[in-house]
PDB file of C-alpha atoms in Angstrom:
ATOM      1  CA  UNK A   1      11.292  53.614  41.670  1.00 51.00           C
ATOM      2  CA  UNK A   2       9.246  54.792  38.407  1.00 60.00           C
ATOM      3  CA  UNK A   3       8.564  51.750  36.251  1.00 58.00           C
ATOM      4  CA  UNK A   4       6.713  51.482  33.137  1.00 75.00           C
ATOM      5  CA  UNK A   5       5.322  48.684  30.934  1.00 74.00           C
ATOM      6  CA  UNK A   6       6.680  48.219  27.466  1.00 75.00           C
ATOM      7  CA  UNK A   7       5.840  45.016  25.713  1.00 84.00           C
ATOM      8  CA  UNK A   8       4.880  41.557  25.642  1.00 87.00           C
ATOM      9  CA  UNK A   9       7.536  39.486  23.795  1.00 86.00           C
ATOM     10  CA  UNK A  10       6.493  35.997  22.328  1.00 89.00           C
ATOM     11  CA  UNK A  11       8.143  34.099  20.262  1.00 86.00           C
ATOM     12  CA  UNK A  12       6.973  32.752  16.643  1.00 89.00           C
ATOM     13  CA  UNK A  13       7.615  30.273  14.359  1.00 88.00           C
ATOM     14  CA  UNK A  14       5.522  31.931  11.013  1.00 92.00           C
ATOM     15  CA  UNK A  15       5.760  35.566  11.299  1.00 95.00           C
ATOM     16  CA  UNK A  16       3.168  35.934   8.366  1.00 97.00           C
ATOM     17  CA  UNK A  17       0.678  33.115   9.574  1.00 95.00           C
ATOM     18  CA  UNK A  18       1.315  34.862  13.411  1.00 94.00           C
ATOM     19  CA  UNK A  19       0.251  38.088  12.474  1.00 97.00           C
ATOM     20  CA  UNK A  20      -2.722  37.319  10.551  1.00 97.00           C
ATOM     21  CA  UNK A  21      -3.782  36.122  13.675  1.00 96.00           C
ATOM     22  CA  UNK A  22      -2.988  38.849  15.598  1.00 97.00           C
ATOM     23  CA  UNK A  23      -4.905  40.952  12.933  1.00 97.00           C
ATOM     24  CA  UNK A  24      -7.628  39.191  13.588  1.00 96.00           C
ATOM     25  CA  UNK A  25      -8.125  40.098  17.311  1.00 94.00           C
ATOM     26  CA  UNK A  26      -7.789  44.064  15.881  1.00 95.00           C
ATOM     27  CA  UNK A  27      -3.815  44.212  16.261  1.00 96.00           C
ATOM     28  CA  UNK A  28      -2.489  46.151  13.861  1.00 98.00           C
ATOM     29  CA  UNK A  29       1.425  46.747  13.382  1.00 98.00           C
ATOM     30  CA  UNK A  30       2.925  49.716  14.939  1.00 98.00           C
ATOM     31  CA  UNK A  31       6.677  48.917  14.108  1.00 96.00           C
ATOM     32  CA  UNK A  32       9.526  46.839  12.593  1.00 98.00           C
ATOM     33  CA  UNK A  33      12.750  45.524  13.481  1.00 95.00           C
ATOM     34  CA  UNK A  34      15.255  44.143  11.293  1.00 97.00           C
ATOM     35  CA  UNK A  35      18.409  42.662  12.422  1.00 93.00           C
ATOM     36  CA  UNK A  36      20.796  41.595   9.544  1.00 95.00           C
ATOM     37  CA  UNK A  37      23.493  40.873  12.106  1.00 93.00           C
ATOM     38  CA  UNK A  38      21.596  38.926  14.406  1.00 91.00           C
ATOM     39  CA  UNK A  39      19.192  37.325  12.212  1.00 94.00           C
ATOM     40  CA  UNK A  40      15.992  38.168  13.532  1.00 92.00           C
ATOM     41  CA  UNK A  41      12.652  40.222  12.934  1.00 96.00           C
ATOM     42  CA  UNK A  42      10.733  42.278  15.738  1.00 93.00           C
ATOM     43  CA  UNK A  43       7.330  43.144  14.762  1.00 97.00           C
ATOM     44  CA  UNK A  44       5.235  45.260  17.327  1.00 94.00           C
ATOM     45  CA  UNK A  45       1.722  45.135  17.211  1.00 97.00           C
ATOM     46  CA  UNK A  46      -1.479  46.367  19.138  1.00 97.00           C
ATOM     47  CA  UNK A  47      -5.091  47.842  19.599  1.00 95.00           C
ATOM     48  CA  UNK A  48      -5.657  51.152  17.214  1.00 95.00           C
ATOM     49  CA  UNK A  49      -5.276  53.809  19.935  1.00 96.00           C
ATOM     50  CA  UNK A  50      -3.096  51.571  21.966  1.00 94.00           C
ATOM     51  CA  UNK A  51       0.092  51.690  20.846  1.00 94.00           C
ATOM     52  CA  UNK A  52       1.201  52.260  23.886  1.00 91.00           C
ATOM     53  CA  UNK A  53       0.568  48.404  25.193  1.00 90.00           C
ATOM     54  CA  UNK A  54       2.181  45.918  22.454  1.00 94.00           C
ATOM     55  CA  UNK A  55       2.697  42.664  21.794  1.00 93.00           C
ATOM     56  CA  UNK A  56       6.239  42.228  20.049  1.00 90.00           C
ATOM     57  CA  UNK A  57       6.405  39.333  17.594  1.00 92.00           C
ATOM     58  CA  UNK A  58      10.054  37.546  17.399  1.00 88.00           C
ATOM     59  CA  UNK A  59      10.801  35.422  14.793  1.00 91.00           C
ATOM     60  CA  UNK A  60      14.226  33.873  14.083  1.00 90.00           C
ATOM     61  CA  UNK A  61      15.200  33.688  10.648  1.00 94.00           C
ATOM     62  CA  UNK A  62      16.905  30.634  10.905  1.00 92.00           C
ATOM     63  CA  UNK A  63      14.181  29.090  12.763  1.00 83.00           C
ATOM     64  CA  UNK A  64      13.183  27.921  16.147  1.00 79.00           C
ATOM     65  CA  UNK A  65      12.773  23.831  16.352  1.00 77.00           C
ATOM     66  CA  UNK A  66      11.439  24.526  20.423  1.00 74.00           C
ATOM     67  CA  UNK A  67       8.248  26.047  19.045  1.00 76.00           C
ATOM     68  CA  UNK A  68       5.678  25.347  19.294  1.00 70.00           C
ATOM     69  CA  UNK A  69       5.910  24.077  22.848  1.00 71.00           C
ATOM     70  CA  UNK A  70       4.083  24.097  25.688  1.00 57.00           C
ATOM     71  CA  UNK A  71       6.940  24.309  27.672  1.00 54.00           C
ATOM     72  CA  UNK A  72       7.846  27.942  27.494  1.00 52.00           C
ATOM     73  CA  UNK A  73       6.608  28.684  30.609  1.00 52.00           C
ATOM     74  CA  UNK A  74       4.670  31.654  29.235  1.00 68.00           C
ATOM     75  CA  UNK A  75       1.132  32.517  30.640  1.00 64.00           C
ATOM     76  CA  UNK A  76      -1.214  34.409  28.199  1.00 81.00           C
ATOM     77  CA  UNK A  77      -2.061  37.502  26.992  1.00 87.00           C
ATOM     78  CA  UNK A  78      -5.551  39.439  27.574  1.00 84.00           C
ATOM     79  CA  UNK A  79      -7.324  41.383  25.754  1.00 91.00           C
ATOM     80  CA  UNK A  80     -10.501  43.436  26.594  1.00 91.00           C
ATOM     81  CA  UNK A  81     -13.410  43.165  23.907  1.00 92.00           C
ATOM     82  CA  UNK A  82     -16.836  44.803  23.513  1.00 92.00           C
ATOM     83  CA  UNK A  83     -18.830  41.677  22.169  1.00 95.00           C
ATOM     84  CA  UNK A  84     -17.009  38.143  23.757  1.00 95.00           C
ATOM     85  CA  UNK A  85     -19.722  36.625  21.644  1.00 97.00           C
ATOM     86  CA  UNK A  86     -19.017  38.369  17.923  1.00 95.00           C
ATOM     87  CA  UNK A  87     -15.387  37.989  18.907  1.00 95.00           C
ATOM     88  CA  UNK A  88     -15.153  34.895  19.016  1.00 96.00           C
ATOM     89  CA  UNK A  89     -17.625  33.984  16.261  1.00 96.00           C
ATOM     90  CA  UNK A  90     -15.385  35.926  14.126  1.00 95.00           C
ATOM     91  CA  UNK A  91     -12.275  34.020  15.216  1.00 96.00           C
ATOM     92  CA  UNK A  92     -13.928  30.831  14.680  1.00 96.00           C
ATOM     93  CA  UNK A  93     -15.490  31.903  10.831  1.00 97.00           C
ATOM     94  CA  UNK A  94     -11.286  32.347  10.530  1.00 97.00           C
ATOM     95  CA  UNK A  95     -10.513  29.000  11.850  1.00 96.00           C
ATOM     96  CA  UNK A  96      -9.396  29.597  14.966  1.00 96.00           C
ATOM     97  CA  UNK A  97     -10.601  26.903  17.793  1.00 96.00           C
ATOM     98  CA  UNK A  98     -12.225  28.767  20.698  1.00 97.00           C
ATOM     99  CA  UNK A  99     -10.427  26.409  23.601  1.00 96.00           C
ATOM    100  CA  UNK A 100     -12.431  27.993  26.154  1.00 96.00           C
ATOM    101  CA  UNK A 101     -15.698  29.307  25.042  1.00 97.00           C
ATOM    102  CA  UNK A 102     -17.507  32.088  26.765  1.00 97.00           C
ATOM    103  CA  UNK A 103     -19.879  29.757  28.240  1.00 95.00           C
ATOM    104  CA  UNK A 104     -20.086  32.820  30.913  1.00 94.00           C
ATOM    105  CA  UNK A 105     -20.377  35.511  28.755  1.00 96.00           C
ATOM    106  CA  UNK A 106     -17.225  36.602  30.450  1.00 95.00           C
ATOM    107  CA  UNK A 107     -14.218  34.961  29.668  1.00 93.00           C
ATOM    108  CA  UNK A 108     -12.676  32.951  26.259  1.00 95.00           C
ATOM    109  CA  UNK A 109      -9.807  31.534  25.398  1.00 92.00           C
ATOM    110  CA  UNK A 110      -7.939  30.593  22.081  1.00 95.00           C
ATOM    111  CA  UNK A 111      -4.318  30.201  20.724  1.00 93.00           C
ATOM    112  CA  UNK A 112      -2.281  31.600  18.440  1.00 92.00           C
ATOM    113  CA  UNK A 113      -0.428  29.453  15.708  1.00 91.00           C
ATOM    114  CA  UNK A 114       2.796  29.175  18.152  1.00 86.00           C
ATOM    115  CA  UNK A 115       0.534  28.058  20.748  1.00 86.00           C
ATOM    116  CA  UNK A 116       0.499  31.495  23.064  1.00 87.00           C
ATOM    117  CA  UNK A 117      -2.260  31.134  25.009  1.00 87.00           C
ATOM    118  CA  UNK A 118      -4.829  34.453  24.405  1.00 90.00           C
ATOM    119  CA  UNK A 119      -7.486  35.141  27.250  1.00 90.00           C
ATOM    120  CA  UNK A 120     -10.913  37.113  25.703  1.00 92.00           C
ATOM    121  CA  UNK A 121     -12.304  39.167  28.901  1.00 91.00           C
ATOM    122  CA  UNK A 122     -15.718  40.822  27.978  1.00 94.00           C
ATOM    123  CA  UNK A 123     -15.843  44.604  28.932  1.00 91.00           C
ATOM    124  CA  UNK A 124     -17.701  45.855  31.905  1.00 94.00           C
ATOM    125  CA  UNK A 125     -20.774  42.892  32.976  1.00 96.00           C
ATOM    126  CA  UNK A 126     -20.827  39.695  31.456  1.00 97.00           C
ATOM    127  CA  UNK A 127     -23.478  39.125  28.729  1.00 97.00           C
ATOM    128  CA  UNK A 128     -26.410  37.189  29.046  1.00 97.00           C
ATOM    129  CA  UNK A 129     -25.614  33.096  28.619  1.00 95.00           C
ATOM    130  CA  UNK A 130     -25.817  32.422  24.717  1.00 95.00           C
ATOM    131  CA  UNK A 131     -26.154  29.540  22.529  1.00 96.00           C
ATOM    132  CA  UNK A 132     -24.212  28.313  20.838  1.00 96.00           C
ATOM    133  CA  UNK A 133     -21.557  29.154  23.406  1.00 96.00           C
ATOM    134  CA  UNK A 134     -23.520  28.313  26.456  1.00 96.00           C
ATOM    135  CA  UNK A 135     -23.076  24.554  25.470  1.00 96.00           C
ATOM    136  CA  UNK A 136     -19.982  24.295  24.182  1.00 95.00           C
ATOM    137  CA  UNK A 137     -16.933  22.137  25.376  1.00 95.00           C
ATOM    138  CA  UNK A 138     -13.637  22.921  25.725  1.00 94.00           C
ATOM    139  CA  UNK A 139     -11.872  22.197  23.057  1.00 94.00           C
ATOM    140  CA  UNK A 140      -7.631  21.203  23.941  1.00 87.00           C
ATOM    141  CA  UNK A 141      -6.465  23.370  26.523  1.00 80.00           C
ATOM    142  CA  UNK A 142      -5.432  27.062  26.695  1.00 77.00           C
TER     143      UNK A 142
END
């Protein structure tokens, strides 16, 4: 049986706010959906040169009152970077609270405005322990 992946679907409440995060981690979009008839917008978005391995935004134009909500029983998504450390200084220059910082040099984690979980895996060996990351505390949960 041939099977091949296609996308990761989340669902968000601010499409705009969303992907502005998503463009921050380096996504950039790759396609649109418009439904008239059912109400809805799909946007598809991923690494330049990896359009092959999206992430497809849906948001609900009249609305979603479940999100955001832990409750989705959704896990996360992972991206590979090249710096964990200039990754996630970036984020956080943007706002975004680094939930798990890469105390390890390995591994972060943050979330996106709908709460979607988003694990940071350094490529190849870990980098050398840091500061200010070395220290840091989690922050909420991811």
């Amino acid at each position: 049986m041939a099977l091949k992946y296609l996308h990761t679907m989340v669902r968000v409440k601010d499409l705009e706010k969303s992907m502005a995060f998503y463009e921050l981690l380096g996504l950039r979009e790759t396609r649109r959906k418009e439904s008239e008839g059912g109400r809805f917008t799909l946007v598809f978005m991923a690494p330049p040169g990896q359009e092959d391995c999206p992430v497809e935004l849906t948001w609900n134009w009249d609305g979603d009152e479940g999100l955001p909500s832990d409750s989705r029983h959704f896990g996360h998504l992972a991206y590979e970077v090249d710096d964990i450390y200039a990754t996630c200084a970036h984020l956080q220059a943007n706002g975004v609270t680094i939930n798990r910082p890469p105390r390890d040099g390995h591994m972060a984690f943050v979330r996106s405005p709908d709460n979607i979980s988003i694990e940071l895996l350094q490529a190849g060996q870990a980098l050398p322990a840091k500061e200010p990351w070395a220290s840091m505390e989690n922050t909420g949960h991811w």
